[in-house]
Amino acid sequence: MSTSPVAPLKLLIVDDEPLARDRLRALLSDLAVQLPSEVVGEAANGLLALEILREQTVDVVLADIRMPGMDGIELATHLGRFEKPPAVIFTTAYDNYAVQAFDLNAVDYLLKPVRAQRLLAALQKVPGPRPDAALLAGIGQEVRGGGRTHLSCHERGRLLLVPIAEVLYFKADLKYVTARTVEREYLLDEALTHLETEFADRFLRLHRAVLVAKTALAGFEKTAVDDAEAYGWALLRGVPEKLPVSRRQWAPAKALVKHA
């Protein structure tokens, strides 16, 4: 009785070092008899990887942790929003707290130089657990020394990236948060409190439901009459909207603009 051949694992290799990508390709070729695989693409950072993944479906992403542009940890955060997220196996030259934390949460990693049998053992875990989003966010801030470079959201079946540098403000409404850029709004599945913590150096809380980019503040005006929603209003650069400012945040926000 014949058995159907095992479909090869489809992989994407993400590393800013061409030699590291070449080594992974060579190892995968050596392991082909034990575990058939197909490398469908390579990328030098997370942003380029996401471009490929808009067109290609893969089973596994082999991602370096430290890369310019978008690192592997942030890439994994965005992959977690896919309808069918690929498994992520991290590769790194750093045997430190980050990879230990991933290991404790059953997310595999490979230390460079990657060894064939270690790579095989990692791939044999697929499909396996997916990275925990909260853990990724916390470790990512420690590794890169700051928050994510992009946020992501789904719109009409597509994953959209929102550069943090372009966000003027975040406004919470029920379970969603709206991110506003000069061009448009994006609906995010994020918590305002988490955004405030992650991007404390860039955004200021104006109101229980509003965070504003410090560089977007242009000025303030007091409400003409008693208003339950706001003590005053913040004026922004680049957009006509006004944002509510609570009594508690009025003085800190005005002081920030005065000393800018």
Backbone as CSV, one residue per row, in Angstrom:
resi,resn,N_x,N_y,N_z,CA_x,CA_y,CA_z,C_x,C_y,C_z
1,MET,0.845,-1.187,0.000,0.000,0.000,0.000,0.886,1.244,0.000
2,SER,0.758,2.118,-1.002,1.609,3.296,-1.121,1.057,4.419,-0.250
3,THR,1.963,5.273,0.187,1.568,6.431,0.973,1.843,7.698,0.179
4,SER,1.069,8.709,0.429,1.235,9.967,-0.281,2.522,10.642,0.172
5,PRO,3.261,11.247,-0.747,4.475,11.947,-0.351,4.149,13.130,0.557
6,VAL,5.059,13.404,1.490,4.863,14.514,2.410,5.118,15.819,1.664
7,ALA,4.173,16.757,1.778,4.348,18.049,1.124,5.504,18.787,1.790
8,PRO,6.392,19.371,1.010,7.525,20.079,1.609,7.074,21.310,2.390
9,LEU,7.764,21.578,3.479,7.501,22.801,4.236,7.920,24.003,3.398
10,LYS,7.071,24.996,3.333,7.421,26.230,2.633,8.007,27.219,3.640
11,LEU,9.197,27.729,3.327,9.902,28.583,4.277,10.270,29.928,3.665
12,LEU,10.328,30.935,4.532,10.863,32.246,4.186,12.031,32.512,5.121
13,ILE,13.175,32.887,4.551,14.366,33.181,5.336,14.519,34.698,5.447
14,VAL,14.620,35.192,6.683,14.709,36.637,6.910,15.951,36.928,7.744
15,ASP,16.934,37.555,7.112,18.199,37.872,7.788,18.892,38.957,6.978
16,ASP,19.469,39.934,7.656,20.142,41.013,6.924,21.526,40.605,6.415
17,GLU,22.014,39.424,6.822,23.327,38.955,6.379,23.162,37.910,5.267
18,PRO,23.603,38.217,4.043,23.477,37.259,2.936,24.146,35.913,3.239
19,LEU,25.277,35.927,3.914,25.962,34.674,4.221,25.133,33.806,5.175
20,ALA,24.427,34.437,6.103,23.569,33.686,7.018,22.403,33.060,6.263
21,ARG,21.844,33.794,5.298,20.755,33.227,4.488,21.267,32.060,3.651
22,ASP,22.474,32.227,3.084,23.064,31.148,2.273,23.294,29.897,3.116
23,ARG,23.739,30.084,4.363,23.983,28.936,5.229,22.685,28.183,5.518
24,LEU,21.615,28.914,5.779,20.339,28.253,6.048,19.850,27.494,4.819
25,ARG,20.001,28.078,3.656,19.625,27.376,2.421,20.412,26.075,2.268
26,ALA,21.720,26.139,2.530,22.562,24.943,2.387,22.159,23.869,3.392
27,LEU,21.887,24.277,4.632,21.469,23.308,5.643,20.137,22.662,5.276
28,LEU,19.195,23.456,4.788,17.894,22.919,4.395,18.041,21.923,3.250
29,SER,18.959,22.212,2.345,19.222,21.279,1.243,19.795,19.971,1.771
30,ASP,20.709,20.058,2.749,21.296,18.851,3.343,20.251,18.015,4.076
31,LEU,19.214,18.669,4.596,18.191,17.968,5.386,16.999,17.503,4.543
32,ALA,17.077,17.698,3.236,15.917,17.460,2.369,15.383,16.038,2.450
33,VAL,16.255,15.054,2.621,15.791,13.666,2.693,15.004,13.441,3.983
34,GLN,15.496,13.992,5.079,14.821,13.812,6.364,13.570,14.673,6.490
35,LEU,13.628,15.889,5.914,12.493,16.794,6.022,12.451,17.666,4.768
36,PRO,11.607,17.298,3.801,11.525,18.075,2.547,11.073,19.509,2.820
37,SER,11.710,20.464,2.168,11.337,21.862,2.339,11.589,22.638,1.060
38,GLU,10.954,23.796,0.988,11.110,24.668,-0.174,11.226,26.111,0.333
39,VAL,12.326,26.762,0.004,12.503,28.163,0.350,11.821,28.998,-0.732
40,VAL,10.749,29.677,-0.365,9.978,30.439,-1.352,10.460,31.873,-1.476
41,GLY,11.355,32.306,-0.568,11.865,33.658,-0.678,12.838,33.991,0.426
42,GLU,13.532,35.116,0.245,14.461,35.647,1.240,14.197,37.135,1.406
43,ALA,14.473,37.643,2.603,14.308,39.071,2.866,15.376,39.515,3.847
44,ALA,15.767,40.790,3.737,16.833,41.329,4.578,16.307,41.983,5.860
45,ASN,14.986,42.140,5.980,14.397,42.654,7.222,12.909,42.348,7.240
46,GLY,12.259,42.716,8.339,10.855,42.380,8.505,9.933,43.049,7.507
47,LEU,10.209,44.292,7.152,9.359,44.992,6.190,9.357,44.286,4.843
48,LEU,10.545,43.891,4.372,10.637,43.192,3.085,9.986,41.815,3.175
49,ALA,10.086,41.185,4.340,9.439,39.887,4.534,7.930,39.997,4.398
50,LEU,7.346,41.043,4.997,5.897,41.219,4.923,5.438,41.488,3.492
51,GLU,6.285,42.162,2.703,5.956,42.367,1.290,5.841,41.023,0.579
52,ILE,6.778,40.125,0.838,6.746,38.789,0.225,5.527,38.013,0.693
53,LEU,5.211,38.120,1.977,4.116,37.342,2.555,2.742,37.843,2.140
54,ARG,2.682,39.014,1.529,1.416,39.459,0.943,1.080,38.629,-0.287
55,GLU,2.100,38.068,-0.919,1.899,37.299,-2.152,2.092,35.802,-1.951
56,GLN,2.857,35.419,-0.945,3.223,34.022,-0.726,2.689,33.530,0.612
57,THR,2.246,32.284,0.636,1.867,31.636,1.886,2.988,30.692,2.286
58,VAL,3.424,30.778,3.533,4.507,29.907,3.988,4.103,29.200,5.273
59,ASP,4.805,28.113,5.549,4.578,27.377,6.790,5.455,27.886,7.923
60,VAL,6.682,28.307,7.564,7.669,28.685,8.577,8.421,29.929,8.117
61,VAL,8.645,30.825,9.066,9.543,31.966,8.846,10.755,31.773,9.744
62,LEU,11.941,31.708,9.127,13.196,31.679,9.864,13.690,33.122,9.943
63,ALA,13.643,33.718,11.116,13.901,35.152,11.234,15.001,35.469,12.228
64,ASP,15.964,36.266,11.772,16.969,36.808,12.676,16.268,37.735,13.674
65,ILE,16.817,37.900,14.858,16.195,38.782,15.845,16.597,40.230,15.608
66,ARG,17.875,40.496,15.432,18.354,41.872,15.261,18.575,42.163,13.782
67,MET,17.753,43.074,13.239,17.881,43.505,11.848,17.512,44.976,11.754
68,PRO,18.117,45.715,10.830,17.726,47.114,10.642,16.368,47.210,9.951
69,GLY,15.669,48.321,10.157,14.378,48.525,9.489,13.220,47.967,10.289
70,MET,13.138,46.655,10.385,12.174,45.982,11.254,12.801,44.677,11.696
71,ASP,12.937,44.475,13.009,13.602,43.280,13.516,12.662,42.083,13.524
72,GLY,13.225,40.937,13.886,12.453,39.700,13.840,11.349,39.629,14.868
73,ILE,11.532,40.272,15.997,10.504,40.247,17.032,9.285,41.042,16.583
74,GLU,9.516,42.218,16.007,8.391,43.004,15.508,7.715,42.286,14.341
75,LEU,8.501,41.663,13.484,7.928,40.884,12.379,6.979,39.821,12.929
76,ALA,7.398,39.095,13.953,6.552,38.047,14.538,5.262,38.622,15.096
77,THR,5.322,39.833,15.642,4.114,40.487,16.158,3.097,40.684,15.042
78,HIS,3.563,41.158,13.885,2.655,41.371,12.756,2.164,40.046,12.167
79,LEU,3.023,39.035,12.138,2.613,37.731,11.614,1.488,37.136,12.452
80,GLY,1.488,37.447,13.735,0.439,36.929,14.608,-0.948,37.416,14.246
81,ARG,-1.041,38.463,13.424,-2.332,38.997,13.003,-2.824,38.358,11.703
82,PHE,-1.996,37.501,11.102,-2.438,36.806,9.901,-3.579,35.850,10.241
83,GLU,-4.446,35.610,9.262,-5.539,34.659,9.478,-4.983,33.276,9.791
84,LYS,-3.938,32.870,9.078,-3.234,31.612,9.348,-1.758,31.938,9.525
85,PRO,-1.338,32.298,10.741,0.046,32.725,10.953,1.036,31.588,10.696
86,PRO,2.141,31.879,10.036,3.191,30.865,9.912,3.893,30.678,11.250
87,ALA,4.506,29.520,11.423,5.345,29.314,12.599,6.592,30.183,12.456
88,VAL,7.106,30.672,13.580,8.308,31.508,13.564,9.404,30.808,14.349
89,ILE,10.557,30.657,13.710,11.750,30.145,14.376,12.790,31.260,14.317
90,PHE,13.218,31.725,15.490,14.171,32.827,15.534,15.598,32.303,15.397
91,THR,16.421,33.079,14.721,17.854,32.794,14.657,18.577,34.004,15.245
92,THR,19.627,33.768,15.992,20.307,34.882,16.647,21.725,34.515,17.024
93,ALA,22.573,35.525,17.103,23.933,35.326,17.592,24.026,35.611,19.084
94,TYR,22.899,36.003,19.702,22.915,36.453,21.093,22.188,35.446,21.988
95,ASP,22.929,34.779,22.842,22.325,33.836,23.791,22.061,34.591,25.092
96,ASN,20.953,35.338,25.112,20.665,36.168,26.278,19.241,35.940,26.760
97,TYR,18.763,36.841,27.603,17.444,36.675,28.224,16.324,36.551,27.203
98,ALA,16.449,37.217,26.047,15.360,37.215,25.070,15.100,35.809,24.549
99,VAL,16.156,35.147,24.082,15.942,33.807,23.534,15.545,32.834,24.634
100,GLN,16.018,33.051,25.847,15.597,32.191,26.952,14.103,32.341,27.208
101,ALA,13.614,33.573,27.141,12.185,33.805,27.345,11.371,33.143,26.243
102,PHE,11.838,33.235,25.011,11.128,32.574,23.912,11.096,31.063,24.139
103,ASP,12.212,30.510,24.596,12.287,29.078,24.807,11.300,28.648,25.886
104,LEU,11.203,29.420,26.972,10.272,29.093,28.038,8.827,29.103,27.560
105,ASN,8.559,29.898,26.529,7.214,29.963,25.981,7.059,29.099,24.735
106,ALA,7.949,28.124,24.586,7.869,27.117,23.527,7.981,27.700,22.128
107,VAL,8.627,28.859,21.990,8.930,29.411,20.682,10.389,29.101,20.431
108,ASP,10.675,28.376,19.349,12.029,27.886,19.169,12.959,28.961,18.639
109,TYR,14.229,28.784,18.887,15.244,29.680,18.358,16.507,28.874,18.082
110,LEU,17.319,29.400,17.186,18.567,28.756,16.801,19.707,29.733,17.011
111,LEU,20.738,29.291,17.680,21.919,30.127,17.861,22.837,29.984,16.651
112,LYS,23.359,31.110,16.187,24.315,31.096,15.085,25.701,30.736,15.615
113,PRO,26.509,29.996,14.860,26.169,29.401,13.566,25.198,28.240,13.730
114,VAL,24.157,28.239,12.919,23.093,27.239,13.020,23.641,25.861,12.625
115,ARG,23.287,24.853,13.421,23.699,23.463,13.150,22.550,22.693,12.519
116,ALA,22.902,21.745,11.664,21.894,21.022,10.880,20.886,20.304,11.770
117,GLN,21.359,19.564,12.762,20.440,18.783,13.584,19.573,19.664,14.457
118,ARG,20.107,20.816,14.865,19.292,21.753,15.662,18.196,22.356,14.793
119,LEU,18.529,22.666,13.536,17.533,23.178,12.598,16.467,22.132,12.334
120,LEU,16.883,20.887,12.149,15.922,19.799,11.913,14.974,19.653,13.100
121,ALA,15.514,19.672,14.303,14.679,19.523,15.502,13.662,20.650,15.602
122,ALA,14.074,21.863,15.243,13.151,23.000,15.304,12.041,22.853,14.274
123,LEU,12.392,22.475,13.059,11.402,22.351,11.990,10.425,21.205,12.253
124,GLN,10.884,20.188,12.953,10.004,19.051,13.252,8.923,19.417,14.267
125,LYS,9.039,20.581,14.899,8.011,21.042,15.831,6.848,21.723,15.124
126,VAL,6.985,21.942,13.829,5.960,22.667,13.064,4.881,21.696,12.627
127,PRO,3.564,22.009,12.757,3.053,23.238,13.374,3.203,23.201,14.888
128,GLY,3.508,24.335,15.452,3.726,24.393,16.883,3.132,25.649,17.466
129,PRO,3.502,25.973,18.704,2.948,27.159,19.363,3.330,28.437,18.632
130,ARG,2.525,29.453,18.790,2.809,30.761,18.208,3.299,31.700,19.299
131,PRO,4.131,32.671,18.947,4.628,33.615,19.955,3.488,34.361,20.639
132,ASP,3.648,34.602,21.928,2.669,35.364,22.695,2.878,36.848,22.416
133,ALA,1.815,37.553,22.029,1.929,38.950,21.604,2.450,39.849,22.718
134,ALA,1.960,39.656,23.932,2.402,40.505,25.036,3.878,40.274,25.348
135,LEU,4.292,39.011,25.298,5.695,38.691,25.539,6.567,39.315,24.459
136,LEU,6.143,39.203,23.203,6.898,39.790,22.104,7.065,41.292,22.294
137,ALA,5.990,41.966,22.676,6.045,43.419,22.828,7.038,43.821,23.906
138,GLY,6.997,43.141,25.035,7.892,43.481,26.130,9.346,43.218,25.802
139,ILE,9.627,42.044,25.242,11.003,41.699,24.909,11.502,42.568,23.761
140,GLY,10.614,42.849,22.809,10.997,43.690,21.681,11.487,45.055,22.126
141,GLN,10.805,45.657,23.098,11.222,46.966,23.605,12.606,46.892,24.240
142,GLU,12.878,45.801,24.952,14.186,45.649,25.583,15.280,45.449,24.548
143,VAL,15.003,44.626,23.531,16.010,44.305,22.522,16.360,45.520,21.678
144,ARG,15.332,46.261,21.224,15.603,47.372,20.306,15.682,48.712,21.021
145,GLY,15.370,48.733,22.323,15.449,49.972,23.073,14.300,50.911,22.816
146,GLY,13.174,50.412,22.360,12.007,51.259,22.088,10.865,50.426,21.548
147,GLY,9.787,51.118,21.185,8.600,50.430,20.690,8.740,50.003,19.241
148,ARG,7.664,49.427,18.722,7.629,48.983,17.333,7.798,50.159,16.368
149,THR,8.251,49.858,15.166,8.333,50.888,14.130,7.011,51.029,13.398
150,HIS,6.205,49.969,13.390,4.925,49.958,12.679,3.857,49.280,13.539
151,LEU,2.614,49.661,13.328,1.454,48.923,13.816,0.821,48.251,12.615
152,SER,-0.052,47.298,12.847,-0.681,46.609,11.720,-2.170,46.428,11.968
153,CYS,-2.921,46.361,10.864,-4.352,46.116,10.948,-4.812,45.423,9.678
154,HIS,-5.944,44.754,9.767,-6.528,44.088,8.600,-7.598,44.981,7.993
155,GLU,-7.561,45.088,6.685,-8.561,45.879,5.978,-8.852,45.200,4.641
156,ARG,-10.097,44.782,4.468,-10.516,44.090,3.242,-9.610,42.899,2.919
157,GLY,-9.271,42.140,3.965,-8.482,40.937,3.767,-6.998,41.165,3.618
158,ARG,-6.537,42.413,3.707,-5.111,42.711,3.564,-4.535,43.190,4.892
159,LEU,-3.273,42.847,5.129,-2.585,43.356,6.303,-1.937,44.683,5.937
160,LEU,-2.341,45.767,6.625,-1.778,47.083,6.378,-0.813,47.447,7.503
161,LEU,0.305,48.068,7.134,1.269,48.547,8.111,1.111,50.054,8.277
162,VAL,1.145,50.491,9.530,0.988,51.910,9.850,2.276,52.384,10.522
163,PRO,3.104,53.184,9.834,4.345,53.660,10.455,4.047,54.536,11.677
164,ILE,4.648,54.204,12.793,4.436,54.972,14.017,4.809,56.441,13.820
165,ALA,5.830,56.701,13.040,6.293,58.074,12.829,5.244,58.943,12.138
166,GLU,4.251,58.316,11.482,3.227,59.074,10.771,1.941,59.252,11.574
167,VAL,1.839,58.605,12.731,0.607,58.678,13.529,0.558,59.998,14.287
168,LEU,-0.538,60.750,14.102,-0.740,62.013,14.805,-1.390,61.798,16.168
169,TYR,-2.348,60.867,16.201,-2.982,60.580,17.491,-3.668,59.223,17.451
170,PHE,-3.938,58.697,18.645,-4.742,57.500,18.844,-5.990,57.904,19.618
171,LYS,-7.134,57.386,19.213,-8.379,57.664,19.936,-9.117,56.346,20.170
172,ALA,-9.464,56.093,21.421,-10.148,54.853,21.779,-11.650,55.015,21.647
173,ASP,-12.300,53.959,21.152,-13.751,53.935,21.036,-14.203,52.498,21.210
174,LEU,-14.827,52.204,22.361,-15.233,50.840,22.697,-14.021,49.913,22.661
175,LYS,-14.025,48.838,21.857,-12.937,47.864,21.898,-11.830,48.159,20.895
176,TYR,-11.996,49.176,20.060,-10.991,49.480,19.042,-10.323,50.824,19.305
177,VAL,-9.179,51.003,18.659,-8.453,52.268,18.704,-8.248,52.744,17.275
178,THR,-8.516,54.017,17.035,-8.271,54.620,15.732,-6.921,55.318,15.745
179,ALA,-6.111,55.032,14.737,-4.847,55.739,14.539,-5.037,56.711,13.381
180,ARG,-4.699,57.967,13.598,-4.894,58.995,12.573,-3.557,59.469,12.042
181,THR,-3.395,59.402,10.710,-2.255,60.025,10.053,-2.783,61.226,9.264
182,VAL,-1.920,61.959,8.601,-2.375,63.087,7.793,-3.320,62.607,6.701
183,GLU,-3.032,61.430,6.132,-3.812,60.945,4.999,-5.134,60.296,5.370
184,ARG,-5.168,59.520,6.484,-6.369,58.730,6.744,-6.368,58.178,8.159
185,GLU,-7.435,57.394,8.467,-7.553,56.719,9.750,-7.395,55.211,9.560
186,TYR,-6.899,54.538,10.599,-6.762,53.084,10.615,-7.410,52.555,11.885
187,LEU,-8.121,51.447,11.771,-8.770,50.836,12.918,-7.873,49.720,13.445
188,LEU,-7.423,49.854,14.686,-6.465,48.923,15.271,-7.098,48.075,16.361
189,ASP,-6.630,46.851,16.461,-7.015,45.992,17.574,-5.919,46.092,18.636
190,GLU,-5.851,47.250,19.278,-4.815,47.543,20.268,-5.482,48.177,21.482
191,ALA,-4.808,48.103,22.616,-5.294,48.767,23.831,-4.563,50.091,23.998
192,LEU,-5.306,51.146,24.296,-4.707,52.469,24.426,-3.657,52.495,25.541
193,THR,-3.925,51.782,26.624,-2.964,51.758,27.735,-1.648,51.114,27.311
194,HIS,-1.729,50.067,26.485,-0.500,49.412,26.008,0.266,50.328,25.070
195,LEU,-0.448,51.040,24.208,0.208,51.976,23.294,0.887,53.097,24.080
196,GLU,0.226,53.568,25.127,0.799,54.632,25.941,2.110,54.180,26.587
197,THR,2.135,52.961,27.081,3.349,52.430,27.712,4.462,52.209,26.694
198,GLU,4.103,51.616,25.560,5.115,51.271,24.554,5.736,52.508,23.914
199,PHE,4.917,53.547,23.715,5.402,54.729,22.988,5.384,55.987,23.872
200,ALA,5.756,55.819,25.134,5.710,56.930,26.091,6.614,58.081,25.683
201,ASP,7.681,57.797,24.958,8.599,58.867,24.563,8.048,59.693,23.406
202,ARG,7.058,59.164,22.694,6.551,59.824,21.485,5.155,60.426,21.676
203,PHE,4.312,59.800,22.525,2.916,60.215,22.658,2.605,60.686,24.075
204,LEU,1.649,61.601,24.160,1.198,62.173,25.429,-0.296,61.924,25.582
205,ARG,-0.719,61.527,26.784,-2.150,61.356,27.018,-2.799,62.723,27.231
206,LEU,-3.844,63.006,26.449,-4.605,64.238,26.595,-5.901,64.022,27.366
207,HIS,-6.390,62.785,27.330,-7.755,62.499,27.769,-7.803,60.997,27.988
208,ARG,-8.769,60.508,28.733,-8.841,59.060,28.980,-8.928,58.250,27.689
209,ALA,-9.371,58.889,26.590,-9.537,58.160,25.328,-8.609,58.649,24.228
210,VAL,-7.619,59.485,24.545,-6.805,60.098,23.491,-5.322,60.149,23.857
211,LEU,-4.482,59.697,22.922,-3.041,59.921,22.976,-2.665,60.744,21.751
212,VAL,-1.773,61.716,21.918,-1.376,62.549,20.793,0.138,62.506,20.645
213,ALA,0.605,62.527,19.388,2.039,62.638,19.144,2.507,64.015,19.611
214,LYS,3.551,64.054,20.392,4.024,65.319,20.945,4.376,66.312,19.839
215,THR,4.912,65.789,18.734,5.306,66.670,17.628,4.106,67.184,16.837
216,ALA,2.916,66.608,17.052,1.727,67.028,16.300,0.993,68.179,16.959
217,LEU,1.315,68.481,18.219,0.603,69.533,18.940,0.973,70.921,18.402
218,ALA,-0.055,71.706,18.053,0.170,73.060,17.529,-0.278,74.140,18.508
219,GLY,-1.203,73.822,19.388,-1.694,74.818,20.327,-2.942,74.324,21.046
220,PHE,-3.570,75.209,21.830,-4.730,74.822,22.639,-5.749,75.955,22.661
221,GLU,-6.987,75.568,22.930,-8.016,76.574,23.176,-8.963,76.050,24.244
222,LYS,-9.418,76.955,25.092,-10.348,76.567,26.152,-11.755,76.417,25.569
223,THR,-12.543,75.574,26.200,-13.939,75.447,25.796,-14.692,76.715,26.188
224,ALA,-15.606,77.130,25.324,-16.365,78.371,25.573,-17.373,78.197,26.700
225,VAL,-17.892,76.979,26.840,-18.884,76.700,27.885,-18.484,75.414,28.596
226,ASP,-19.173,75.139,29.697,-18.912,73.885,30.394,-19.158,72.712,29.456
227,ASP,-18.188,71.824,29.361,-18.287,70.686,28.461,-17.867,69.449,29.227
228,ALA,-18.745,68.479,29.293,-18.447,67.257,30.041,-17.328,66.460,29.383
229,GLU,-17.165,66.639,28.054,-16.167,65.846,27.327,-14.763,66.398,27.486
230,ALA,-14.603,67.707,27.581,-13.272,68.281,27.567,-13.198,69.555,28.388
231,TYR,-12.021,69.770,28.996,-11.723,71.038,29.662,-11.249,72.051,28.619
232,GLY,-10.601,71.519,27.586,-10.140,72.341,26.481,-9.881,71.468,25.270
233,TRP,-9.338,72.074,24.220,-9.117,71.346,22.973,-7.687,71.546,22.491
234,ALA,-7.105,70.482,21.949,-5.760,70.556,21.376,-5.872,70.752,19.869
235,LEU,-5.083,71.675,19.338,-5.020,71.924,17.903,-3.809,71.187,17.343
236,LEU,-3.987,70.639,16.144,-2.952,69.776,15.580,-2.356,70.333,14.302
237,ARG,-1.159,69.884,14.003,-0.520,70.239,12.746,-0.974,69.256,11.667
238,GLY,-1.405,69.767,10.525,-1.676,68.900,9.375,-3.094,68.406,9.223
239,VAL,-3.921,68.488,10.276,-5.309,68.032,10.188,-6.206,69.040,10.917
240,PRO,-7.467,69.143,10.499,-8.349,70.141,11.107,-8.981,69.718,12.427
241,GLU,-8.921,68.421,12.776,-9.586,67.962,13.991,-9.008,68.623,15.249
242,LYS,-9.856,68.747,16.250,-9.433,69.152,17.577,-9.610,67.963,18.509
243,LEU,-8.690,67.804,19.440,-8.755,66.683,20.370,-9.109,67.179,21.764
244,PRO,-9.963,66.429,22.473,-10.327,66.847,23.830,-9.160,66.704,24.801
245,VAL,-9.052,67.658,25.699,-8.019,67.626,26.736,-8.730,67.660,28.085
246,SER,-8.389,66.736,28.954,-9.015,66.710,30.275,-8.403,67.792,31.164
247,ARG,-9.115,68.143,32.224,-8.609,69.148,33.168,-7.254,68.712,33.732
248,ARG,-7.130,67.425,34.027,-5.899,66.908,34.633,-4.706,67.040,33.701
249,GLN,-4.929,66.873,32.380,-3.827,66.884,31.418,-3.599,68.260,30.801
250,TRP,-4.438,69.233,31.136,-4.347,70.549,30.505,-2.978,71.213,30.740
251,ALA,-2.557,71.301,31.974,-1.293,71.973,32.293,-0.077,71.241,31.718
252,PRO,0.046,69.893,31.881,1.201,69.195,31.304,1.283,69.333,29.778
253,ALA,0.122,69.276,29.113,0.125,69.358,27.660,0.548,70.757,27.202
254,LYS,0.032,71.805,27.857,0.398,73.180,27.491,1.883,73.441,27.766
255,ALA,2.382,72.876,28.835,3.786,73.066,29.164,4.692,72.418,28.110
256,LEU,4.253,71.299,27.578,5.040,70.616,26.547,5.167,71.479,25.303
257,VAL,4.075,72.052,24.863,4.101,72.903,23.662,4.926,74.165,23.924
258,LYS,4.793,74.741,25.106,5.513,75.975,25.448,7.013,75.796,25.391
259,HIS,7.463,74.587,25.807,8.904,74.336,25.874,9.432,73.602,24.647
260,ALA,8.567,73.373,23.651,9.021,72.660,22.439,9.939,73.550,21.615
